[in-house]
Each structure stands twice: as structure tokens, then as C-alpha cells.
Coordinates of C-alpha atoms in Angstrom, one line a residue:
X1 CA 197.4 -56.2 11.5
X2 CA 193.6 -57.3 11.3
X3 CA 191.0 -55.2 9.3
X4 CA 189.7 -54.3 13.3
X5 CA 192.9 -52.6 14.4
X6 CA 193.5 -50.3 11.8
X7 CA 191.3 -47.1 11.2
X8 CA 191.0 -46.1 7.4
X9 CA 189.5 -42.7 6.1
X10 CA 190.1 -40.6 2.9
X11 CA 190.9 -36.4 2.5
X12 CA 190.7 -34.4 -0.4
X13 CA 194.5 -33.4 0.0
X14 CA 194.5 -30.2 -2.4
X15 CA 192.5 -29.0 -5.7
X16 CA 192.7 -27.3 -8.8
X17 CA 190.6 -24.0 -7.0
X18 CA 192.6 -20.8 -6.7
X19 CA 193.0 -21.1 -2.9
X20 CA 193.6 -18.1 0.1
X21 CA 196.7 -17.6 -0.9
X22 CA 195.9 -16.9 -4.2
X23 CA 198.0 -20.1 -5.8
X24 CA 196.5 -22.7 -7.4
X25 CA 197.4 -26.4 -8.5
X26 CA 196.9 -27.3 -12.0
X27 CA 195.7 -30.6 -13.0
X28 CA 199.5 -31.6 -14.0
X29 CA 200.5 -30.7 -10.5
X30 CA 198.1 -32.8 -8.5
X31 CA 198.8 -35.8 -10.9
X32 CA 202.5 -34.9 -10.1
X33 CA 201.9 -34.8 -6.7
X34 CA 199.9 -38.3 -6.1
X35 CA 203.0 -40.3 -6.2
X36 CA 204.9 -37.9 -4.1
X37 CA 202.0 -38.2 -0.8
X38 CA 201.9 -42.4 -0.7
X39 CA 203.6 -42.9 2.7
X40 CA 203.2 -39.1 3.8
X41 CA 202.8 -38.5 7.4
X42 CA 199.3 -36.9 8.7
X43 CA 200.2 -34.7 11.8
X44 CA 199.1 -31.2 13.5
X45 CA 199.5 -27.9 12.5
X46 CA 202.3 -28.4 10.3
X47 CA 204.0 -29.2 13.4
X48 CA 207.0 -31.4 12.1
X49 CA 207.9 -33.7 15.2
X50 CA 207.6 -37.7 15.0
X51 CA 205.2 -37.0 18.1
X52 CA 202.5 -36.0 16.4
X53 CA 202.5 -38.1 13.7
X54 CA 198.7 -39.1 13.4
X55 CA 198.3 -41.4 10.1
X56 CA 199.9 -42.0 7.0
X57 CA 198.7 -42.2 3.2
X58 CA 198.7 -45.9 1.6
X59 CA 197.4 -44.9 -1.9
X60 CA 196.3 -41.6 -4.3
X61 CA 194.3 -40.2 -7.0
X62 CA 193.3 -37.7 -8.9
X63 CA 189.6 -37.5 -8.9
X64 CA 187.9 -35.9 -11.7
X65 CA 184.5 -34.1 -10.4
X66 CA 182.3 -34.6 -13.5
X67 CA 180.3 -31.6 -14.8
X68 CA 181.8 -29.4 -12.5
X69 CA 184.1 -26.1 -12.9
X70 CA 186.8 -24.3 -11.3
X71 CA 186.3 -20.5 -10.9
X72 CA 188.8 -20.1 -13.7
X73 CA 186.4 -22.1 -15.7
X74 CA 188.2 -25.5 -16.1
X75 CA 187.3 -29.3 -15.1
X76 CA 187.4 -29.7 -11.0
X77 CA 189.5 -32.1 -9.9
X78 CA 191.0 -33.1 -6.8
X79 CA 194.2 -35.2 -4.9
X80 CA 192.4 -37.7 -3.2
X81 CA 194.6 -39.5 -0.5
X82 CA 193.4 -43.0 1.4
X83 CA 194.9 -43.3 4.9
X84 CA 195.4 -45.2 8.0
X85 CA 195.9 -45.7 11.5
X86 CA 196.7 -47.6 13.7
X87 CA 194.1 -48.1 16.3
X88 CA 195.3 -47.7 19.7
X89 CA 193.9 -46.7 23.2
X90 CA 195.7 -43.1 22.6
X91 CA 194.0 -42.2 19.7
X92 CA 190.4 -43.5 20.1
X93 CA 189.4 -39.8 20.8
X94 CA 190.9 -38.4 17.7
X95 CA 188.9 -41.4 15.5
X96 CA 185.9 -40.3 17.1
X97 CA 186.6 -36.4 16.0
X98 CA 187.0 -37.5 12.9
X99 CA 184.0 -39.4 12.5
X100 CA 182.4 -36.7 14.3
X101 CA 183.8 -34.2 12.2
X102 CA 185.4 -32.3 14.0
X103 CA 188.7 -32.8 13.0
X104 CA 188.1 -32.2 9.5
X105 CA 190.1 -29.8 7.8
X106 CA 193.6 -30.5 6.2
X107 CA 196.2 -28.9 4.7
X108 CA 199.4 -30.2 3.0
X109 CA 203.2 -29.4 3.2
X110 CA 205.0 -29.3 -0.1
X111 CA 207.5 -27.8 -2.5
X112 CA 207.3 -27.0 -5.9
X113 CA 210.0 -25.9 -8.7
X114 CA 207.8 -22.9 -10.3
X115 CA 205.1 -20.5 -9.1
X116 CA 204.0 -19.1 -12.4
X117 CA 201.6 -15.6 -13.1
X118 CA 198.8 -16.2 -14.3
X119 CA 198.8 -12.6 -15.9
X120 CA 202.3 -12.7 -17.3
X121 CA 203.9 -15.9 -17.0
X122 CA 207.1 -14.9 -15.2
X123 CA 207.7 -16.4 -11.9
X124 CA 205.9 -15.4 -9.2
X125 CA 207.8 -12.3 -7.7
X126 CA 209.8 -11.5 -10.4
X127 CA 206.5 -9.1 -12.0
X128 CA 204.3 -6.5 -10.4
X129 CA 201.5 -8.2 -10.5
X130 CA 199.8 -9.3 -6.7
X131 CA 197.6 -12.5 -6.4
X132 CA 194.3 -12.0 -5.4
X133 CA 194.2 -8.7 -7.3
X134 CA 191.9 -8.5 -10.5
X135 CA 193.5 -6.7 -13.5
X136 CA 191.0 -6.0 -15.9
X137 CA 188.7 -9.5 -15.9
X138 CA 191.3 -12.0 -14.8
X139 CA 192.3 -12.7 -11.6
X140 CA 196.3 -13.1 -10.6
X141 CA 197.1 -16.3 -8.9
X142 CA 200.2 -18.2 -9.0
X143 CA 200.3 -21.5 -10.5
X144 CA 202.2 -23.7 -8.9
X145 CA 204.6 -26.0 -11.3
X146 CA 206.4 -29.0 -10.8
X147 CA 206.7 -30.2 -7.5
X148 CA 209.7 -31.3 -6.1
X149 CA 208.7 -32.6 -3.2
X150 CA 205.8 -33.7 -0.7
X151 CA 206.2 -33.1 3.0
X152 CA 203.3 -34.2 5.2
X153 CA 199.8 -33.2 5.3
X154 CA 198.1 -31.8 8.6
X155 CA 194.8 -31.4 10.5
X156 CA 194.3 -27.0 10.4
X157 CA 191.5 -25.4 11.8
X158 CA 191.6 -23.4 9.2
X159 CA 193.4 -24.5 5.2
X160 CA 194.0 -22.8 2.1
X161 CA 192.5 -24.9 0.3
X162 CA 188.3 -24.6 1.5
X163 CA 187.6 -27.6 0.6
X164 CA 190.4 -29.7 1.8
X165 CA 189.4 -32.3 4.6
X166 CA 188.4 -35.4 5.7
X167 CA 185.8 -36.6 3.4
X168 CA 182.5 -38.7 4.2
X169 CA 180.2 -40.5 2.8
X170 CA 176.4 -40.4 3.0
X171 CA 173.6 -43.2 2.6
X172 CA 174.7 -46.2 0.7
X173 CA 177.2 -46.9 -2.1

């Protein structure tokens, strides 16, 4: 394929933020999880049907966003995946959504061995304590450990993740 007929962009997969669910990735996770997206499937909805396949990851990393902090107080970082497609007559409206931004928002499909308490440290279910809920000044969230697998990631209208999406860039590099 020529540079011309393929369509490249790059989404912040998932980060180290406590997200609506109240789980969060740790650093070790997301480096975990960057081999696991290369050749991962972008598609709708989590929608898992070879139809809707949309674009697929070629490469990964971990970005490191210097000088910034989580809400629990540690280094941001985030999975950063590098995609393609293939440009075709059929998807000429959905390149122009993203660049549009429009279709912006992403979430990923994955599995992971562990979902730990942040409170207690027993697996997640196993305690009595609920995510999202503050005991005393720390917030419960499960961490989620050792991931097992990586599924696909999808265009949402609305992730888990707030800041997961399609990312841009502004001015000159």
C-alpha cells in the first residue's frame, strides 16, 4: 500500500485515572497491556462482528505525561496506540468524523487476572468495600492486575475512561 491509501491516527487507549467504573490501571498494567493491543481490531460499540471492524493498532506505548498527577496523586501516564486504515470509498465519511471529531471517544475490551481493593487488598468482591465509595480519605477503586488478554478497542459515545479518544494535534511539531 502507498502512504496515500492508508489513513493513520493515534488514541489514548486507557490511563492510570480511576475511571466510571471505579477501576483503575496501574502503570504495570498499561505497560502489560501495550504488547497485548498491536494488531487489535478498532470497531463499534463493543460490537464484536468482523463487519464492523474499522482499523487496527500497528504499534504502542506508554506515554509518561511529565509534571502531571493522577487523582490518587501518582505520575499520569497513558496507553498510546498508532493505528490504521485502509482508505476506501466506504469509509471516507468515518475519516472525516474523525478528523472532525466527532468520532472521538474510545474504549477498550480486555481481561485481566486480578481486580485488587484499594482499601484492603483482597480481590475485588471478596470484601465489603464498594468502588466509588470514600472510607475515611481514600477512595475504593479496584486495580486491575495482570492482564490476560486484549480484545479490541471501540468508538463509545460515551467511555470509562474520560479521556480516552482519538487524539489531535495542534499547530506545528
Amino acid at each position: 500500500l502507498t502512504a496515500a491509501e492508508v489513513y493513520l491516527f493515534a488514541v489514548r487507549l486507557c490511563d492510570n485515572e480511576v475511571d466510571r467504573d471505579g477501576e483503575q490501571f496501574p502503570q504495570a498494567t498499561l505497560e502489560q497491556l501495550a504488547e497485548l493491543f498491536v494488531g487489535k481490531s478498532g470497531i463499534f460499540d463493543h460490537r464484536w462482528s468482523a463487519g464492523g471492524q474499522t482499523a487496527r493498532i500497528y504499534r504502542t506505548e506508554v506515554v509518561r505525561e511529565e509534571g502531571i498527577r493522577t487523582a490518587l496523586g501518582e505520575p499520569a501516564c497513558y496507553l498510546k496506540g498508532y493505528a490504521y486504515m485502509v482508505r476506501t470509498q466506504g469509509n471516507q465519511d468515518l475519516i472525516a468524523e474523525i478528523e472532525g471529531g466527532i468520532k472521538r471517544e474510545v474504549s477498550v475490551g480486555c481481561s485481566v487476572a486480578r481486580r485488587v481493593c484499594s482499601i484492603c487488598g483482597a480481590e475485588g468482591g471478596t470484601c465489603q468495600h464498594t468502588p466509588g465509595q470514600r472510607y475515611g480519605e481514600q477512595l475504593c477503586y479496584l486495580e486491575l492486575r495482570d492482564p490476560t488478554d486484549a480484545y479490541e478497542w471501540s468508538f463509545v459515545a460515551v467511555p470509562a475512561q474520560r479521556k480516552a479518544g482519538v487524539l489531535k494535534r495542534y499547530g506545528h511539531e
